[in-house]
Structures are given as structure tokens and as C-alpha cells.
Amino acid sequence: MKLNAKQKGIALMVLSAFSFSLMQICVRVSGKRIPLFEQLFFRNSISLLLCGFLAARAKLPLFGARRDQFWLLGRSLFGYLGLILTFYASAKAASQADVSILTQMSPFVTTLFAVVFLKETLSKVQLPALLIASAGAFLVVNPRFESNWVPLAMALLSCFASGSAYTLLSFLKGRVPALSIIVYFSTFSAVVSLPFMIAEFVVPTPLELVLLLLIGAGGSFGQIAITYAYRFAPAAEVSIFNFTGILFTVLFSTLLLGEQIKPNSIAGALLVLAASLLVYWHGNQKPPSPPSQPKTQD
């Protein structure tokens, strides 16, 4: 079956959520001994090697054109800031559920920014679907909001940082090849992380080294998928499918970490799935959007 541009964007967003969820499980397991910036360095350096090779092979500009440097720097800065804030909040908050419900609000921010700054149109089902998906996310993580206000504030700020980064991804479609965007972001993140990693470097065990490589692989595929997702379809139409990451996290936590699925998690997962299907069904009731950019650019 041949997919149209919007369906490709949705499929890539779900693939991105899957990859990032698997990466997060590896981060959680390896984080018992491996410092944050060492994890971040592996996550971005592997992505840099992979995407740098692919970009060079395709003879693409590794860091984009001069006219786009401001926007590429902004995308990298907001994306890296989002990672830092999320990891800080996870490390300091009394309840991980409190952090999860706040960081998973980035689709709201992305949709809002896309409508305000990119002049994208919000359909009549997108806002209700976002509300339904948010209610589902709330049920899945069951937040208590018993944490200190500082990490919760950091988690909320990470939501805005990630939303800003994803909005800039959508803005850059048709201007900068996707691989160039990833190479720029990976280089920025790896260089910034390097001195902090050196300062507190821990020699990984063989198992921890495998986990660090999986963090890099999951982060690479997740970044590639989400970058292309915002190029195939408007941000307002595909950002809601980022909520599927909650479902994958619950699944991986159960299968790999032995955690039990609670009834509220099942109910929340069904709401997230229902909201995603609602947006998908509504999108298929109208003619598909044309591709966001000429295929030759990537």
C-alpha cells in the first residue's frame, strides 16, 4: 500500500516515539552509574557519525547554508535545552509521574506555535483530540504533584523548549536537508556535552557500553524519524502522535523492567490511541496534503 505524505509523517512520528521510548529505558538502566553528560555524548556522537556519513555520501551540506544558521542554531539550542531540563527534572523530582505528565505536553506547545508562528490551520478535531490524549497521558502516569516546585518548573520549561525545537523543524522543511539539520544538532550537542563528560567520566562495564550504544542508536533513529515526520506533514497534524511514546514506555517497562500495568494505565493508553485514531480518521476524510518539499532536497 502506497502512503501519502501525511501518512508517512504519522508513521515516522510513531517510529520516532518508539525509538525514543526504547532509548529512555536504556537511559534509566544505565543511569544508575553512568553520568548524564556521558549518556548525552554517546546519544549525540553516534547520531553525528551515522548522519554525517549519510549526508557526506549524498553530497549534502553538513551544516546547512549561511542564511539558515540562525534557525539551525535555535533548533539545536532549544532541543539540547529540552534534553537537559528533562534529565534534571527526572533526577530531582520526587515522582517521575509528575515529570512525565509535564514533559508530554510538548504536542500542545508544538501545535500552538505552529498555528501562531507558521500560520498552520487547526482542524475542528485536533484540539479535542489533544485534550483527550492529554487526559490519557494523565491517567497513564498518574501524577501526584508531590515533588518540589523547582524540578516541576524545569519539566514544564522542557516542554516549551522541545515544542520550540519541533516548530523550528517544521519551519526548516524545504530550506535545509533533514540530514543536515540532524548533523548540526548532533554536533552542537556532542561538543557542549564533551567537557562535562570528561570532568565526571565513568568507565562503562560491557553491559553499560551496550546500553550507551543503544542510547545512541535509539536517539539516532528517533531523531531521523521525527525530523522527516515534520517534513512530510504540518506540525499541527502529526505532533499528537508523539503521545504514542507513552504507550511504548508502558510496554517496555512491563516487558523489559518487569513493571505491572495498572488499570489506569490501560484506560489512559486507550484514550491516547482513540485520540490518535480520531486525528488519523479525520485526516483521511479530506484530500491529502501535497509533500512538504521536493524529494531531491533530502
mmCIF file of N, CA and C in Angstrom, residues 137-189:
data_model
loop_
_atom_site.group_PDB
_atom_site.id
_atom_site.type_symbol
_atom_site.label_atom_id
_atom_site.label_comp_id
_atom_site.label_asym_id
_atom_site.label_seq_id
_atom_site.Cartn_x
_atom_site.Cartn_y
_atom_site.Cartn_z
ATOM 1 N N ALA A 137 -2.702 10.630 28.853
ATOM 2 C CA ALA A 137 -1.355 10.708 29.417
ATOM 3 C C ALA A 137 -1.409 10.883 30.926
ATOM 4 N N PHE A 138 -2.367 11.689 31.382
ATOM 5 C CA PHE A 138 -2.540 11.933 32.811
ATOM 6 C C PHE A 138 -2.876 10.622 33.528
ATOM 7 N N LEU A 139 -3.748 9.828 32.940
ATOM 8 C CA LEU A 139 -4.137 8.554 33.558
ATOM 9 C C LEU A 139 -2.978 7.561 33.569
ATOM 10 N N VAL A 140 -2.210 7.530 32.488
ATOM 11 C CA VAL A 140 -1.107 6.576 32.388
ATOM 12 C C VAL A 140 -0.067 6.826 33.477
ATOM 13 N N VAL A 141 0.351 8.073 33.615
ATOM 14 C CA VAL A 141 1.436 8.363 34.558
ATOM 15 C C VAL A 141 0.937 8.596 35.978
ATOM 16 N N ASN A 142 -0.366 8.883 36.150
ATOM 17 C CA ASN A 142 -0.967 9.043 37.480
ATOM 18 C C ASN A 142 -0.160 9.996 38.364
ATOM 19 N N PRO A 143 0.028 11.246 37.938
ATOM 20 C CA PRO A 143 0.875 12.176 38.690
ATOM 21 C C PRO A 143 0.247 12.566 40.023
ATOM 22 N N ARG A 144 1.109 12.779 41.012
ATOM 23 C CA ARG A 144 0.643 13.194 42.347
ATOM 24 C C ARG A 144 0.982 14.649 42.633
ATOM 25 N N PHE A 145 1.931 15.201 41.886
ATOM 26 C CA PHE A 145 2.394 16.573 42.082
ATOM 27 C C PHE A 145 2.811 16.817 43.533
ATOM 28 N N GLU A 146 3.609 15.868 44.042
ATOM 29 C CA GLU A 146 4.160 15.982 45.389
ATOM 30 C C GLU A 146 5.629 16.416 45.355
ATOM 31 N N SER A 147 6.144 16.625 44.159
ATOM 32 C CA SER A 147 7.549 16.979 44.016
ATOM 33 C C SER A 147 7.779 18.450 44.350
ATOM 34 N N ASN A 148 9.049 18.742 44.613
ATOM 35 C CA ASN A 148 9.450 20.133 44.826
ATOM 36 C C ASN A 148 9.161 20.935 43.562
ATOM 37 N N TRP A 149 8.813 22.216 43.724
ATOM 38 C CA TRP A 149 8.365 23.009 42.582
ATOM 39 C C TRP A 149 9.475 23.266 41.565
ATOM 40 N N VAL A 150 10.751 23.236 41.985
ATOM 41 C CA VAL A 150 11.847 23.543 41.058
ATOM 42 C C VAL A 150 11.957 22.497 39.940
ATOM 43 N N PRO A 151 12.054 21.187 40.241
ATOM 44 C CA PRO A 151 12.107 20.224 39.129
ATOM 45 C C PRO A 151 10.841 20.214 38.287
ATOM 46 N N LEU A 152 9.689 20.493 38.905
ATOM 47 C CA LEU A 152 8.462 20.551 38.118
ATOM 48 C C LEU A 152 8.493 21.738 37.160
ATOM 49 N N ALA A 153 9.052 22.858 37.624
ATOM 50 C CA ALA A 153 9.198 24.021 36.743
ATOM 51 C C ALA A 153 10.143 23.706 35.593
ATOM 52 N N MET A 154 11.221 22.945 35.889
ATOM 53 C CA MET A 154 12.164 22.559 34.840
ATOM 54 C C MET A 154 11.489 21.635 33.813
ATOM 55 N N ALA A 155 10.635 20.721 34.305
ATOM 56 C CA ALA A 155 9.916 19.816 33.401
ATOM 57 C C ALA A 155 8.980 20.605 32.495
ATOM 58 N N LEU A 156 8.302 21.602 33.046
ATOM 59 C CA LEU A 156 7.400 22.424 32.244
ATOM 60 C C LEU A 156 8.178 23.233 31.214
ATOM 61 N N LEU A 157 9.327 23.762 31.607
ATOM 62 C CA LEU A 157 10.155 24.513 30.670
ATOM 63 C C LEU A 157 10.679 23.608 29.553
ATOM 64 N N SER A 158 10.974 22.348 29.893
ATOM 65 C CA SER A 158 11.451 21.415 28.868
ATOM 66 C C SER A 158 10.386 21.182 27.811
ATOM 67 N N CYS A 159 9.122 21.214 28.244
ATOM 68 C CA CYS A 159 8.016 21.065 27.304
ATOM 69 C C CYS A 159 8.019 22.203 26.286
ATOM 70 N N PHE A 160 8.242 23.431 26.741
ATOM 71 C CA PHE A 160 8.280 24.581 25.835
ATOM 72 C C PHE A 160 9.538 24.553 24.968
ATOM 73 N N ALA A 161 10.665 24.105 25.544
ATOM 74 C CA ALA A 161 11.900 24.020 24.760
ATOM 75 C C ALA A 161 11.750 23.008 23.629
ATOM 76 N N SER A 162 11.198 21.825 23.948
ATOM 77 C CA SER A 162 11.003 20.789 22.921
ATOM 78 C C SER A 162 10.002 21.248 21.872
ATOM 79 N N GLY A 163 8.904 21.878 22.318
ATOM 80 C CA GLY A 163 7.911 22.380 21.373
ATOM 81 C C GLY A 163 8.500 23.410 20.428
ATOM 82 N N SER A 164 9.370 24.262 20.958
ATOM 83 C CA SER A 164 10.032 25.263 20.117
ATOM 84 C C SER A 164 10.954 24.599 19.100
ATOM 85 N N ALA A 165 11.691 23.573 19.543
ATOM 86 C CA ALA A 165 12.598 22.867 18.636
ATOM 87 C C ALA A 165 11.824 22.183 17.516
ATOM 88 N N TYR A 166 10.703 21.545 17.860
ATOM 89 C CA TYR A 166 9.916 20.848 16.844
ATOM 90 C C TYR A 166 9.255 21.825 15.877
ATOM 91 N N THR A 167 8.875 22.999 16.362
ATOM 92 C CA THR A 167 8.301 24.016 15.486
ATOM 93 C C THR A 167 9.335 24.508 14.479
ATOM 94 N N LEU A 168 10.573 24.687 14.943
ATOM 95 C CA LEU A 168 11.641 25.098 14.043
ATOM 96 C C LEU A 168 11.961 23.995 13.030
ATOM 97 N N LEU A 169 11.815 22.730 13.447
ATOM 98 C CA LEU A 169 11.983 21.635 12.492
ATOM 99 C C LEU A 169 10.991 21.771 11.345
ATOM 100 N N SER A 170 9.744 22.068 11.702
ATOM 101 C CA SER A 170 8.712 22.237 10.674
ATOM 102 C C SER A 170 9.011 23.443 9.799
ATOM 103 N N PHE A 171 9.513 24.521 10.401
ATOM 104 C CA PHE A 171 9.837 25.735 9.652
ATOM 105 C C PHE A 171 10.958 25.485 8.637
ATOM 106 N N LEU A 172 11.925 24.642 9.005
ATOM 107 C CA LEU A 172 13.104 24.432 8.169
ATOM 108 C C LEU A 172 12.871 23.483 7.001
ATOM 109 N N LYS A 173 11.693 22.862 6.934
ATOM 110 C CA LYS A 173 11.433 21.963 5.808
ATOM 111 C C LYS A 173 11.441 22.765 4.504
ATOM 112 N N GLY A 174 12.052 22.220 3.494
ATOM 113 C CA GLY A 174 12.159 22.907 2.225
ATOM 114 C C GLY A 174 13.305 23.901 2.164
ATOM 115 N N ARG A 175 13.954 24.152 3.320
ATOM 116 C CA ARG A 175 15.082 25.087 3.364
ATOM 117 C C ARG A 175 16.409 24.359 3.577
ATOM 118 N N VAL A 176 16.397 23.377 4.480
ATOM 119 C CA VAL A 176 17.620 22.660 4.836
ATOM 120 C C VAL A 176 17.356 21.159 4.763
ATOM 121 N N PRO A 177 18.242 20.386 4.124
ATOM 122 C CA PRO A 177 18.061 18.930 4.107
ATOM 123 C C PRO A 177 17.972 18.367 5.523
ATOM 124 N N ALA A 178 17.138 17.355 5.703
ATOM 125 C CA ALA A 178 16.911 16.795 7.037
ATOM 126 C C ALA A 178 18.197 16.289 7.673
ATOM 127 N N LEU A 179 19.043 15.615 6.893
ATOM 128 C CA LEU A 179 20.292 15.093 7.443
ATOM 129 C C LEU A 179 21.208 16.221 7.911
ATOM 130 N N SER A 180 21.185 17.355 7.229
ATOM 131 C CA SER A 180 21.994 18.498 7.640
ATOM 132 C C SER A 180 21.521 19.044 8.995
ATOM 133 N N ILE A 181 20.202 19.057 9.203
ATOM 134 C CA ILE A 181 19.646 19.508 10.484
ATOM 135 C C ILE A 181 20.118 18.598 11.609
ATOM 136 N N ILE A 182 20.096 17.288 11.363
ATOM 137 C CA ILE A 182 20.494 16.334 12.397
ATOM 138 C C ILE A 182 21.988 16.437 12.685
ATOM 139 N N VAL A 183 22.795 16.572 11.638
ATOM 140 C CA VAL A 183 24.239 16.712 11.829
ATOM 141 C C VAL A 183 24.548 17.964 12.645
ATOM 142 N N TYR A 184 23.858 19.052 12.348
ATOM 143 C CA TYR A 184 24.073 20.313 13.081
ATOM 144 C C TYR A 184 23.728 20.118 14.556
ATOM 145 N N PHE A 185 22.547 19.554 14.815
ATOM 146 C CA PHE A 185 22.106 19.357 16.195
ATOM 147 C C PHE A 185 23.028 18.390 16.940
ATOM 148 N N SER A 186 23.407 17.298 16.303
ATOM 149 C CA SER A 186 24.257 16.296 16.949
ATOM 150 C C SER A 186 25.635 16.865 17.261
ATOM 151 N N THR A 187 26.181 17.652 16.327
ATOM 152 C CA THR A 187 27.484 18.279 16.560
ATOM 153 C C THR A 187 27.411 19.251 17.725
ATOM 154 N N PHE A 188 26.385 20.092 17.721
ATOM 155 C CA PHE A 188 26.195 21.056 18.804
ATOM 156 C C PHE A 188 26.105 20.340 20.150
ATOM 157 N N SER A 189 25.284 19.308 20.227
ATOM 158 C CA SER A 189 25.045 18.610 21.490
ATOM 159 C C SER A 189 26.277 17.851 21.964
#
